[in-house]
Short mmCIF file of C-alpha atoms and ligand atoms in Angstrom, two decimals:
data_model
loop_
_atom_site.label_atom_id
_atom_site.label_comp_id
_atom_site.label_asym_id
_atom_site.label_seq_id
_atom_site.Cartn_x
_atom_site.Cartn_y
_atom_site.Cartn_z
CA UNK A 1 -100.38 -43.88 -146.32
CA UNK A 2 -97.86 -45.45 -148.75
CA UNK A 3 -99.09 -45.79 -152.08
CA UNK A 4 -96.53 -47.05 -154.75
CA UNK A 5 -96.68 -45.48 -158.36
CA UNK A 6 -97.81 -48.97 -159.59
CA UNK A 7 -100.58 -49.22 -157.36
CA UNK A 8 -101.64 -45.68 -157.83
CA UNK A 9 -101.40 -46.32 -161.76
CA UNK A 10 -103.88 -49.62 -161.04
CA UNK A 11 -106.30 -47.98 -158.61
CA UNK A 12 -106.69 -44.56 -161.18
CA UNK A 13 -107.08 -47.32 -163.88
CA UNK A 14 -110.50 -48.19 -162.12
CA UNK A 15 -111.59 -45.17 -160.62
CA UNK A 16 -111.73 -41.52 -161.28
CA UNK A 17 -111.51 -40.20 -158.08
CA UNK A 18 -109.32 -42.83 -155.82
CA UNK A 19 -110.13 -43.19 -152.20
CA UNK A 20 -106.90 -44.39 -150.32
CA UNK A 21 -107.93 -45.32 -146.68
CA UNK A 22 -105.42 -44.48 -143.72
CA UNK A 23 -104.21 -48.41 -142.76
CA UNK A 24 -106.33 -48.57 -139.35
CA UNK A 25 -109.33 -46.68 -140.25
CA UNK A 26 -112.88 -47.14 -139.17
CA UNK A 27 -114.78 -47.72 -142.68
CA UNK A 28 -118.11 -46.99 -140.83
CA UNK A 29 -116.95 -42.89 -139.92
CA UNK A 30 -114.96 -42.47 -142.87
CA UNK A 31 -118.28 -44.16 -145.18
CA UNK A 32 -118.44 -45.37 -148.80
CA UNK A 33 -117.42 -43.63 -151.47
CA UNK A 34 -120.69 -42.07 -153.28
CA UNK A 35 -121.27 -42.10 -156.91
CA UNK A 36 -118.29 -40.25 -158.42
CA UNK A 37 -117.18 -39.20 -155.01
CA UNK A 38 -116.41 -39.36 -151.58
CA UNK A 39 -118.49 -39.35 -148.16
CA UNK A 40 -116.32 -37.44 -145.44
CA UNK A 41 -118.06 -37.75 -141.95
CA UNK A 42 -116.68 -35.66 -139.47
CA UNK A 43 -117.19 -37.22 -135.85
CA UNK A 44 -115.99 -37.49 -132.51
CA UNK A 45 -113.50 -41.12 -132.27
CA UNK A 46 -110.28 -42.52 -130.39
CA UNK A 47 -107.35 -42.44 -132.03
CA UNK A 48 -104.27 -45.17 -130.86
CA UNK A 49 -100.89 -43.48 -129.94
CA UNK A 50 -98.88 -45.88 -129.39
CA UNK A 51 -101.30 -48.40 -127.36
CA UNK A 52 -102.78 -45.25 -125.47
CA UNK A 53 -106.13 -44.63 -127.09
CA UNK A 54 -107.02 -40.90 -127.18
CA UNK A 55 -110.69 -39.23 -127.64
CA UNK A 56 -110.56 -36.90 -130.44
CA UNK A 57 -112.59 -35.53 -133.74
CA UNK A 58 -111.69 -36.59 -137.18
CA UNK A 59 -113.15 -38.34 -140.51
CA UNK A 60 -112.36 -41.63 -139.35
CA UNK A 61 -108.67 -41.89 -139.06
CA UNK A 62 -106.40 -39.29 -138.42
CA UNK A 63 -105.17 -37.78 -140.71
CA UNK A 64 -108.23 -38.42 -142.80
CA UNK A 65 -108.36 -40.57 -145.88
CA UNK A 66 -106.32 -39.27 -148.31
CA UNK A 67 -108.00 -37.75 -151.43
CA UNK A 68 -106.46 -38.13 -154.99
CA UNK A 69 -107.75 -37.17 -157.90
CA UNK A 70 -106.26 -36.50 -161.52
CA UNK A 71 -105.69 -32.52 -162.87
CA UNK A 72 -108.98 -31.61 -164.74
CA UNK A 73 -111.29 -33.74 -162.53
CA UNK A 74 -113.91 -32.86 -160.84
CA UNK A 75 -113.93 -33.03 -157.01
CA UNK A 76 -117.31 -33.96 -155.44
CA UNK A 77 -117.41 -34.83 -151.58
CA UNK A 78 -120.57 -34.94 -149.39
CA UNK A 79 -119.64 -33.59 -145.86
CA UNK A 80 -121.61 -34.87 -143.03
CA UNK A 81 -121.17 -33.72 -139.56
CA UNK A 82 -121.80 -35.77 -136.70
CA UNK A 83 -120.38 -33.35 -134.12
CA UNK A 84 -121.54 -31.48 -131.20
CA UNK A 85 -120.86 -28.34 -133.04
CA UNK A 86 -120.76 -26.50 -136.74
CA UNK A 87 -118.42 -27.58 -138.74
CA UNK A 88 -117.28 -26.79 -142.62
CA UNK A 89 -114.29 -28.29 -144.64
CA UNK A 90 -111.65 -25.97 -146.29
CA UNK A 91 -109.66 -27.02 -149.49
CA UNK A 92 -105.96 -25.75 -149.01
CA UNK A 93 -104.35 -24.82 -151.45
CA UNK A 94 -106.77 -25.01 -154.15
CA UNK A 95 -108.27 -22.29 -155.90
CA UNK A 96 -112.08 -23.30 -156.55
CA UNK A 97 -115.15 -21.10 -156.97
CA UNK A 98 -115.83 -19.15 -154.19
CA UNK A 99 -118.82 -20.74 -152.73
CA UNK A 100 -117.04 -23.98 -152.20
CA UNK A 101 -113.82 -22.57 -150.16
CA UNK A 102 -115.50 -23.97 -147.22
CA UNK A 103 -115.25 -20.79 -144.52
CA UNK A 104 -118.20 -20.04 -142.25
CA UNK A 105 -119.71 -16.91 -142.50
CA UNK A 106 -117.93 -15.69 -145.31
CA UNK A 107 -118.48 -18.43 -148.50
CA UNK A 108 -120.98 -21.08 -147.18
CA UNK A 109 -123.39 -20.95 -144.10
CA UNK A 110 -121.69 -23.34 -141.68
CA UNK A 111 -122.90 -26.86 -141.73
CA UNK A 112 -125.11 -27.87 -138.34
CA UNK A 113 -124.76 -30.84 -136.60
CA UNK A 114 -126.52 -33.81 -138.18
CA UNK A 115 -126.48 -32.28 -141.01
CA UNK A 116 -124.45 -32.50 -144.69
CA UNK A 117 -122.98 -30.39 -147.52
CA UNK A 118 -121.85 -31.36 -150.84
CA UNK A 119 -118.46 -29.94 -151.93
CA UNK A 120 -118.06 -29.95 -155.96
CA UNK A 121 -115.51 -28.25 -157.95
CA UNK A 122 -112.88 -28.86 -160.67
CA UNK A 123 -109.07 -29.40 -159.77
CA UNK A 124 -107.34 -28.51 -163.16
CA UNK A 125 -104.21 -27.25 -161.02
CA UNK A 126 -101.64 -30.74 -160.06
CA UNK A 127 -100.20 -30.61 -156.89
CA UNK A 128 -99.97 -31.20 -152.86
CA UNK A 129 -102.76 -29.63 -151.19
CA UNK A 130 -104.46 -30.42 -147.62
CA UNK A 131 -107.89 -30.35 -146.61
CA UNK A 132 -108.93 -29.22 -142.76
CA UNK A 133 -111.47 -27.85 -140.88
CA UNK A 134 -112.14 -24.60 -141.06
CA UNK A 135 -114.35 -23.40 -137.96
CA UNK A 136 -112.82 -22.58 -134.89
CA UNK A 137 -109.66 -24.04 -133.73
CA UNK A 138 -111.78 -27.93 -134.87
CA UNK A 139 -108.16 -27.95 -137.46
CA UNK A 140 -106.37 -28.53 -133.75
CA UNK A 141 -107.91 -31.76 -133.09
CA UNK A 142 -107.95 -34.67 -135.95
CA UNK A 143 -109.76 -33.31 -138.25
CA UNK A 144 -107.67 -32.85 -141.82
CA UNK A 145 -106.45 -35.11 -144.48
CA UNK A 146 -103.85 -35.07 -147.37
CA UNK A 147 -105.24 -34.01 -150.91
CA UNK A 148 -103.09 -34.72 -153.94
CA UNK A 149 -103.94 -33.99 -157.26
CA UNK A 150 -102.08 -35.77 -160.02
CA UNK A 151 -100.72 -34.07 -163.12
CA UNK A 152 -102.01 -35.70 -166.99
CA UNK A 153 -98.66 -35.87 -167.44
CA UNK A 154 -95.95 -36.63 -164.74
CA UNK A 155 -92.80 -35.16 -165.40
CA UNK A 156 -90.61 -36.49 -162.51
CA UNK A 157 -89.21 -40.30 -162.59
CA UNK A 158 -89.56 -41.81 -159.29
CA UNK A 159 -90.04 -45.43 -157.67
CA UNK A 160 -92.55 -44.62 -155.29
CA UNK A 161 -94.12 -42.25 -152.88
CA UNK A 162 -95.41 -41.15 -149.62
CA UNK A 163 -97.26 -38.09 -147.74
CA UNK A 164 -96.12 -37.11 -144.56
CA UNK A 165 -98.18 -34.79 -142.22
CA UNK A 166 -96.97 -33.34 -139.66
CA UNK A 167 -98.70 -32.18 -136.65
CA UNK A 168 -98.79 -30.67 -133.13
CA UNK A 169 -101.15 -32.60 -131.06
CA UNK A 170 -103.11 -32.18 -127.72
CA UNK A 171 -106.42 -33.97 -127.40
CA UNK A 172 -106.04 -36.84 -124.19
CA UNK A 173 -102.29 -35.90 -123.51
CA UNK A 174 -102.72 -34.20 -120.16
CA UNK A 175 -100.09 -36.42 -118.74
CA UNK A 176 -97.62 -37.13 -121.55
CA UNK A 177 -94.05 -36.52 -121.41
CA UNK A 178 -92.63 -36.03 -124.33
CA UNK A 179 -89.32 -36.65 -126.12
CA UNK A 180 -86.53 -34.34 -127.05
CA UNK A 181 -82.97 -35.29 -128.73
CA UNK A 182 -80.47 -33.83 -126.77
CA UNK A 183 -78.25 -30.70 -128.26
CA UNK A 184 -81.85 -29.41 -129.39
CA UNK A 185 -82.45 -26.50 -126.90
CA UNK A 186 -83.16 -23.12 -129.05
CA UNK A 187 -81.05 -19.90 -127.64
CA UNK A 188 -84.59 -18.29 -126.78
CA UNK A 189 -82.87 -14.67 -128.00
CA UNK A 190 -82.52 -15.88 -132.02
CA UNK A 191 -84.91 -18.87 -131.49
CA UNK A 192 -87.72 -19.22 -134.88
CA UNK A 193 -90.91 -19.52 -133.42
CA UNK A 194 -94.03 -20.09 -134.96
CA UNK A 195 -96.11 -20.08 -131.96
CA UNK A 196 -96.43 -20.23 -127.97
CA UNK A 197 -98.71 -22.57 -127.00
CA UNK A 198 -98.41 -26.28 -125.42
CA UNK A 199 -98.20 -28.92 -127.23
CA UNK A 200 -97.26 -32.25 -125.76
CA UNK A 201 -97.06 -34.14 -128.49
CA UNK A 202 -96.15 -34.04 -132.08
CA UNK A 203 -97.41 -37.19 -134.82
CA UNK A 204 -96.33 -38.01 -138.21
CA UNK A 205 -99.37 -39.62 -139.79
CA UNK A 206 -101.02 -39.40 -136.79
CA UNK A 207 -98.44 -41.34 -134.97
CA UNK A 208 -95.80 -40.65 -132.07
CA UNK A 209 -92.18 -41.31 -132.05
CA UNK A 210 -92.38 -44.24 -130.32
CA UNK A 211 -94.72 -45.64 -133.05
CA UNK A 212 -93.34 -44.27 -136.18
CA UNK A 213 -94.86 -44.39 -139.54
CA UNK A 214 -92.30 -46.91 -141.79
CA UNK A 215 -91.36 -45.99 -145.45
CA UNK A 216 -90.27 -48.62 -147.56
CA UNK A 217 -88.22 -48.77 -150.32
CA UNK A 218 -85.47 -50.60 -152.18
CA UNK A 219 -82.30 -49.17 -151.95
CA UNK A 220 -80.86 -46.84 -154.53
CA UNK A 221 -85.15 -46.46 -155.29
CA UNK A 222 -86.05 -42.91 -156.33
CA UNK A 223 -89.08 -42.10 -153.36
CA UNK A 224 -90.89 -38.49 -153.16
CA UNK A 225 -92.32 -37.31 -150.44
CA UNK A 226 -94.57 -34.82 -149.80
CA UNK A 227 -93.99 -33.47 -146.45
CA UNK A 228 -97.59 -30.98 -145.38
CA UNK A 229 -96.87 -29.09 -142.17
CA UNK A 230 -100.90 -29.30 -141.01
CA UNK A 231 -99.96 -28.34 -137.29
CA UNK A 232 -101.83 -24.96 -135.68
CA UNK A 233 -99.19 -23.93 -133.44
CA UNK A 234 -95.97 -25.54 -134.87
CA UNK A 235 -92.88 -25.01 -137.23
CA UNK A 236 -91.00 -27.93 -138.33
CA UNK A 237 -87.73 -28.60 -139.76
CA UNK A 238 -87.16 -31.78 -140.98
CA UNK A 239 -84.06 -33.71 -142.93
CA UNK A 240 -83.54 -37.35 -143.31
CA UNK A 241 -80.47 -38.85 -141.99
CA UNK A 242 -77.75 -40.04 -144.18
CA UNK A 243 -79.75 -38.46 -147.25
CA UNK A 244 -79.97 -35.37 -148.82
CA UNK A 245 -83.72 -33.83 -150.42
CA UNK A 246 -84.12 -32.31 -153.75
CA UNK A 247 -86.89 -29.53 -153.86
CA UNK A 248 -89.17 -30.31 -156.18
CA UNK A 249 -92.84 -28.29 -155.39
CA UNK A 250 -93.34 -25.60 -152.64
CA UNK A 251 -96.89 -25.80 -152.02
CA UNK A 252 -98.00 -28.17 -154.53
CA UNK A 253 -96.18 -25.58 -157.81
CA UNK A 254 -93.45 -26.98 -159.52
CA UNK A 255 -89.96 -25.21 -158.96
CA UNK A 256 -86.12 -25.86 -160.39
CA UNK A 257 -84.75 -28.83 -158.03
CA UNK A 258 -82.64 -27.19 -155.76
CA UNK A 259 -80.79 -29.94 -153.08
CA UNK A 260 -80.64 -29.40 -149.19
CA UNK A 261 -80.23 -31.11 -146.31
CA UNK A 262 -83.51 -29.88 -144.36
CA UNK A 263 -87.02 -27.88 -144.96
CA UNK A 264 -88.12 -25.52 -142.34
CA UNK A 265 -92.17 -25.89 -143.20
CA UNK A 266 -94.68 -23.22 -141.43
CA UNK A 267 -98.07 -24.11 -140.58
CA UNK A 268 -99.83 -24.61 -143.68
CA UNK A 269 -96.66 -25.11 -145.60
CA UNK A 270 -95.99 -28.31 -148.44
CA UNK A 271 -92.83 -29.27 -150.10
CA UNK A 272 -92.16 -32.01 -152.36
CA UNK A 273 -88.79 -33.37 -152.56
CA UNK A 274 -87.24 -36.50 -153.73
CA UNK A 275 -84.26 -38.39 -152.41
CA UNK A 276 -82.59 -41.52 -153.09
CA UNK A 277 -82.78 -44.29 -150.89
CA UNK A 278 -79.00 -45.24 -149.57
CA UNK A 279 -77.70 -47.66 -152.38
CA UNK A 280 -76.24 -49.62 -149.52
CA UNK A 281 -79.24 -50.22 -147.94
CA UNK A 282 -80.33 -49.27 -143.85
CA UNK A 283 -83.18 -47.91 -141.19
CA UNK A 284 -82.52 -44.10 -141.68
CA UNK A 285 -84.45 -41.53 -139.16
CA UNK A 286 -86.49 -39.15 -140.43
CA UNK A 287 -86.28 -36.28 -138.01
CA UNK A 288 -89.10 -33.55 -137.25
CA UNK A 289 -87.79 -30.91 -134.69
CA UNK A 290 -90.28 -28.01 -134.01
CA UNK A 291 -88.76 -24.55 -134.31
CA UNK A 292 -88.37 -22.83 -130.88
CA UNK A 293 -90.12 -25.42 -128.29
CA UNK A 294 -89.38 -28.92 -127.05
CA UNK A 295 -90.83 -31.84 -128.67
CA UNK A 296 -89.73 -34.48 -131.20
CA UNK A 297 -91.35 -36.06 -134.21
CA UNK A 298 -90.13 -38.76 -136.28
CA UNK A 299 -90.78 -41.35 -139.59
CA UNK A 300 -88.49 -44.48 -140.63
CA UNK A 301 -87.15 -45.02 -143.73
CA UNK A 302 -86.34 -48.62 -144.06
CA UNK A 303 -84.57 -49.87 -146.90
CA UNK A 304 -86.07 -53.59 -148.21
CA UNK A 305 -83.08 -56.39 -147.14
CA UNK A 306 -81.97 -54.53 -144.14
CA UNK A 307 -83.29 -56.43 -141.46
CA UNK A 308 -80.39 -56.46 -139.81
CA UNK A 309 -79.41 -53.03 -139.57
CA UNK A 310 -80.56 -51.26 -136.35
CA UNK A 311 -83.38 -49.18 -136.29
CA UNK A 312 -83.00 -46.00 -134.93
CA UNK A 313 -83.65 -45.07 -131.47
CA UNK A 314 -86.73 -43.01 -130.54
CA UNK A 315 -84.84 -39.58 -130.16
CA UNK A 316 -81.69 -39.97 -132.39
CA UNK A 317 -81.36 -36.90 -134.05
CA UNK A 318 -80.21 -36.80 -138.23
CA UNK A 319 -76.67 -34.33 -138.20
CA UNK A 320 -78.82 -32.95 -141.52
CA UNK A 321 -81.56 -30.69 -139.23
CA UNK A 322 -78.28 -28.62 -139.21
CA UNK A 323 -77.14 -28.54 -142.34
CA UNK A 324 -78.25 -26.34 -145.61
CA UNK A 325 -82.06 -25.14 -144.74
CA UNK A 326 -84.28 -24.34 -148.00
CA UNK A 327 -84.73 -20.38 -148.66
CA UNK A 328 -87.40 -18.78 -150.37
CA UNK A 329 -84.24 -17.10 -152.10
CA UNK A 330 -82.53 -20.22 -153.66
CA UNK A 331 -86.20 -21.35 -155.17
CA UNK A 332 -87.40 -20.24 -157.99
CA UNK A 333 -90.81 -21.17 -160.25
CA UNK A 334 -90.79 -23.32 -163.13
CA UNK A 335 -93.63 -21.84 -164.13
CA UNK A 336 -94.10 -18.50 -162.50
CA UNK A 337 -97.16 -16.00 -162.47
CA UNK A 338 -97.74 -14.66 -166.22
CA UNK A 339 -97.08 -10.82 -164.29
CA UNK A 340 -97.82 -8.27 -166.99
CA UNK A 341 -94.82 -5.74 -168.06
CA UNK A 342 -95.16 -2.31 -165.84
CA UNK A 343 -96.33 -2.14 -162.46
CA UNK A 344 -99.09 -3.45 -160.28
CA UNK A 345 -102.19 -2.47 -160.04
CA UNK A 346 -102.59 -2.22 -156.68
CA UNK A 347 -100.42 -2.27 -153.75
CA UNK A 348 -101.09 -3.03 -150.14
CA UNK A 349 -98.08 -2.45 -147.48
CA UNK A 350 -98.85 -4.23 -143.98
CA UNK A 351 -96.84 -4.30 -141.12
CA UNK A 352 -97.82 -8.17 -139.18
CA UNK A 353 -97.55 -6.22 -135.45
CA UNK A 354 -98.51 -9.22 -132.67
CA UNK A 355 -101.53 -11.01 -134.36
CA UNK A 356 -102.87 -7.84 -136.32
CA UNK A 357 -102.68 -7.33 -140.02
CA UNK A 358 -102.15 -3.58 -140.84
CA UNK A 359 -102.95 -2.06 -137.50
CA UNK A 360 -106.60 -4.11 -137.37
CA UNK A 361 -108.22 -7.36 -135.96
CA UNK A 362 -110.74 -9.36 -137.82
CA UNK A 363 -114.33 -9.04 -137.80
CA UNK A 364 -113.09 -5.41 -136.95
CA UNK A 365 -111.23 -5.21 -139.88
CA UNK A 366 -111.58 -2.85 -143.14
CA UNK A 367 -111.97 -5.83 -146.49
CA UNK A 368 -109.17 -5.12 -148.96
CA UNK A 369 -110.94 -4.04 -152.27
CA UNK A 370 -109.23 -5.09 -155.52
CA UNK A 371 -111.13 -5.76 -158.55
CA UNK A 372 -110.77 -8.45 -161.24
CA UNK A 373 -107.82 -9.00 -163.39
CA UNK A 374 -106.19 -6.94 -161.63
CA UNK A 375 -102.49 -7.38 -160.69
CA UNK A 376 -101.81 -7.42 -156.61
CA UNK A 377 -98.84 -6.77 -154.51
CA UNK A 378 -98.98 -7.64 -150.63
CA UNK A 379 -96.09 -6.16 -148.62
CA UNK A 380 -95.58 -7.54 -145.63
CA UNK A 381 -93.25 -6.75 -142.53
CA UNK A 382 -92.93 -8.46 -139.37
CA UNK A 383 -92.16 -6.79 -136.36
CA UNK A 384 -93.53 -9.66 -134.16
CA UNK A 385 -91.71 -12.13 -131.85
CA UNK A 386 -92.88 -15.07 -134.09
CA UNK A 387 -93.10 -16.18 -137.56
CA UNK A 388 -96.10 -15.71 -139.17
CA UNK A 389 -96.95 -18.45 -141.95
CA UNK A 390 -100.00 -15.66 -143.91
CA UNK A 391 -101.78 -17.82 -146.43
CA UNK A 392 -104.43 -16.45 -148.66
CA UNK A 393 -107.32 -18.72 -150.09
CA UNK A 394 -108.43 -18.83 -153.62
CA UNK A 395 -104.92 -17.71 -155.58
CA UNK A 396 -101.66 -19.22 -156.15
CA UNK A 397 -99.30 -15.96 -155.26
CA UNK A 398 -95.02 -15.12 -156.92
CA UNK A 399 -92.93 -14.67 -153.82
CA UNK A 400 -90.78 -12.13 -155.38
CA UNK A 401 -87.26 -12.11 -153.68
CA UNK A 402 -84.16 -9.53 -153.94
CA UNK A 403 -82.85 -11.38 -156.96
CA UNK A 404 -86.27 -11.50 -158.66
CA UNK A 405 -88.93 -14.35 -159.07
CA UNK A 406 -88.76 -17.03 -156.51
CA UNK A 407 -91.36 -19.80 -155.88
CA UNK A 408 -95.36 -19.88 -156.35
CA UNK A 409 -96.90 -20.54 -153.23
CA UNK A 410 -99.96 -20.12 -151.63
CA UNK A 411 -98.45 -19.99 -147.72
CA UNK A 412 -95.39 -18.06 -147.17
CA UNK A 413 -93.80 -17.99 -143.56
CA UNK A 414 -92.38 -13.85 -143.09
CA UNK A 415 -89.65 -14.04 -140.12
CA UNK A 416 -89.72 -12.51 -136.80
CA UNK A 417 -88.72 -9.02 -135.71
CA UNK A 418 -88.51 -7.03 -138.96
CA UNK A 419 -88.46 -9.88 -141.73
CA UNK A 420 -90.52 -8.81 -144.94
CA UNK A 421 -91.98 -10.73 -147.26
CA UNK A 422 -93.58 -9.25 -150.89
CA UNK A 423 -95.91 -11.29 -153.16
CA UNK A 424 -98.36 -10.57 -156.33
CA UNK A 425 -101.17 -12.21 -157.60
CA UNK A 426 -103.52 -11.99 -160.07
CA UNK A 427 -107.26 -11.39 -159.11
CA UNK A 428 -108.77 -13.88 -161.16
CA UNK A 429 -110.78 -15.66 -158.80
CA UNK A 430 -113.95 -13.06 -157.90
CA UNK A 431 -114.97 -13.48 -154.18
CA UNK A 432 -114.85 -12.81 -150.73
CA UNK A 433 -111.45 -14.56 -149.48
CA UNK A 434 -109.56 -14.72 -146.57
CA UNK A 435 -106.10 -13.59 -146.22
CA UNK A 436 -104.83 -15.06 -142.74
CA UNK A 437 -102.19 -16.16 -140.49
CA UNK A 438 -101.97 -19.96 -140.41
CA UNK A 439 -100.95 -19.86 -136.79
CA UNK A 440 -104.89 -21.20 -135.92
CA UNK A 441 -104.54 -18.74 -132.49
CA UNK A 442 -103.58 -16.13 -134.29
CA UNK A 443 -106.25 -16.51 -136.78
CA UNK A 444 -108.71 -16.84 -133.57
CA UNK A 445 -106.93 -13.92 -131.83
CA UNK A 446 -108.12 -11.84 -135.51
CA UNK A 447 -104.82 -12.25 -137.88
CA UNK A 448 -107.36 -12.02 -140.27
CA UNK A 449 -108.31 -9.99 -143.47
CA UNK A 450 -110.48 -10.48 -146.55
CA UNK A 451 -109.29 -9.51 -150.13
CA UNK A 452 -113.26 -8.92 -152.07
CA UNK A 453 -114.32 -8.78 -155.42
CA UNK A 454 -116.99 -9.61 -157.58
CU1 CU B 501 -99.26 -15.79 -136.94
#
């Protein structure tokens, strides 16, 4: 979904609220934009891997159409849901009123088949946010799309830009072999894992390796991306060869550019970077190597007047996926929390133990009281095999780290077999929200708790 900061300038120009399609979707699923808005039919379809055409669920392409709006707008889709089973849409990320967080059960009843809901909210908060499913493991299939909310005022210079979503995929691939680079085998013992299940294939954009999504760009061009990490099962690092990335946003919030070589993204995880496009021109790979299991992703960054260069094979894998990983600890917020002096108000220690929260599985699960404006800490410590990416709706959170204030986030991945994790946030969003692993089997499994207040 490339859009260039020209053509995004021309299409807001017209437009409010501008509808980018994916570049082979099915106008008829995905629908006409409504007055003001957007129509987002979720329905069974076939989506093309490579020439191998795959039944799945979605909102007409996979990922879905992207969504972009401008900070202070007002967000109005009309859901309507054309599957076999109940079906709701979540807005990740964002912190709207509570009735429009999109979660079965807990902040809508969930929306029957052949029949519609209308989502409407303001966005005053810029950033890189996703939207997904949010009944069931529904998120697994196609079903989720890239939302990006522009700031009134950009303050970053760059040339152009491009979303990538990244995904562990299942649907039609009984059969499929997948690819690997060699030298990529984990040592199981210190191996970061994320999660356990199969997954035979892994899609940028909805595509395979073997049919990569192409960036273009003029060389020495300034491009940022913003890499989304929408996968249920799946960690990802990811580095582009011959380039290095400067951090920009962790989950949409704006932090002090720190430059690495590769992200490590949980499920659920965004980070905006920007990098500069080799001055000498090229085909670069963009490499996406899931933490702790086979499989191989990849993108192609091809530089305009390089037609001659090579392009890189399927499995060649960038040197950078080794080099200088971003830490929680080297980020910090350019515009942190406004904490209060003192203390918090409230404190709650958990230890993540296998897929519980505190000792307890969701629906059997006690809710976590706090009441508004008051100021939350979360404690967490991991004595799990896995990484657990715990996201909580409704709030932006401070990931406070040993040296003080790191980044804003709203997903924060706490490491296996004793890692800890501590964020606050501000209850000033009343509700009933859920506080969850993004691992979508854990969540099923009950890694589940909800943080109420009226
Ligand atoms: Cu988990």
């Amino acid at each position: 979904m490339p859009v260039t900061r020209r053509q995004f300038l021309g299409l807001t120009a017209a437009a409010g609220l501008t509808l980018v399609t994916g570049c082979t979707g099915r106008e008829p699923a995905a629908g006409p934009r409504t007055a003001g808005g957007l129509r987002l039919t979720a329905a069974p379809m076939r989506l093309d891997l490579a020439g191998h055409a795959v039944p799945t669920w979605g909102y007409g392409t996979v990922p879905g159409p992207e969504i972009r709006l401008r900070a202070g707008e007002v967000l109005r889709v009309q859901l309507r849901n054309e599957l076999s089973e109940d079906t709701t849409v979540h807005w990740h990320g964002l912190a709207p009123p509570n009735a429009m967080d999109g979660v079965p059960g807990v902040t809508q009843d969930p929306v029957a088949p052949g029949a519609g809901f209308a989502y409407e909210f303001e966005t005053p908060i810029p950033g890189s946010f996703m939207y997904h499913a949010h009944v069931g493991v529904q998120l697994d299939r196609g079903l989720y799309g890239p939302l990006i909310v522009e700031p009134r005022h950009e303050e970053l210079s760059y040339d152009r830009e491009y979303t990538l979503m990244l995904d562990d995929w299942r649907d039609g691939m009984d059969a499929h072999a997948g690819h690997e680079p060699a030298g990529a085998d984990p040592d199981p013992a210190d191996a970061v894992s994320f999660g356990g299940r199969a997954y035979p294939l892994l899609l940028v954009n909805g595509r395979p390796p073997e049919d990569p999504p192409v960036l273009e760009a003029r060389p020495g061009d300034r491009v940022r991306l913003r890499v989304m990490n929408i996968a249920a099962d799946t960690g990802f690092r990811v580095a582009v060869a011959g380039h290095r990335l400067t951090v920009t946003h962790t989950d949409g919030m704006p932090v002090e550019p720190v430059t690495v070589d590769a992200l490590r993204l949980g499920m659920g995880e965004r980070y905006d970077v920007l990098l500069e496009a080799a001055p000498s021109g090229g085909v670069w790979q963009i490499g996406v190597q899931p933490e702790g299991r086979p499989g191989w992703g990849r993108a192609v960054l091809r530089c305009t007047g390089s037609d001659a260069s090579p392009a890189p094979a399927v499995a060649e894998r960038p040197a950078e996926l080794d080099g200088r990983l971003v830490a929680y600890e080297e980020v910090v917020a350019r515009e942190p929390l406004s904490l209060p002096a003192g203390a918090p108000d409230r404190t709650y220690d958990f230890v993540l133990s296998g897929t519980q929260i505190g000792g307890q599985s969701f629906p059997d699960a006690d809710p976590l009281p706090v009441a508004e404006g008051e100021w939350v800490r979360v404690r967490m410590r991991n004595t799990s095999s896995k990484w657990h990416p715990m996201h909580l709706h409704g709030h932006h959170f401070q990931v406070l780290t040993p040296t003080g204030l790191g980044p804003v986030k709203d997903t924060v991945a706490v490491p296996a077999r004793g890692g800890e994790v501590t964020f606050d946030f501000l209850a000033t969003n009343p509700g009933r929200w859920l506080f969850h692993c993004h691992n979508h089997h854990h969540m099923e499994d009950g890694m589940v708790r909800l943080v109420e207040y009226r």
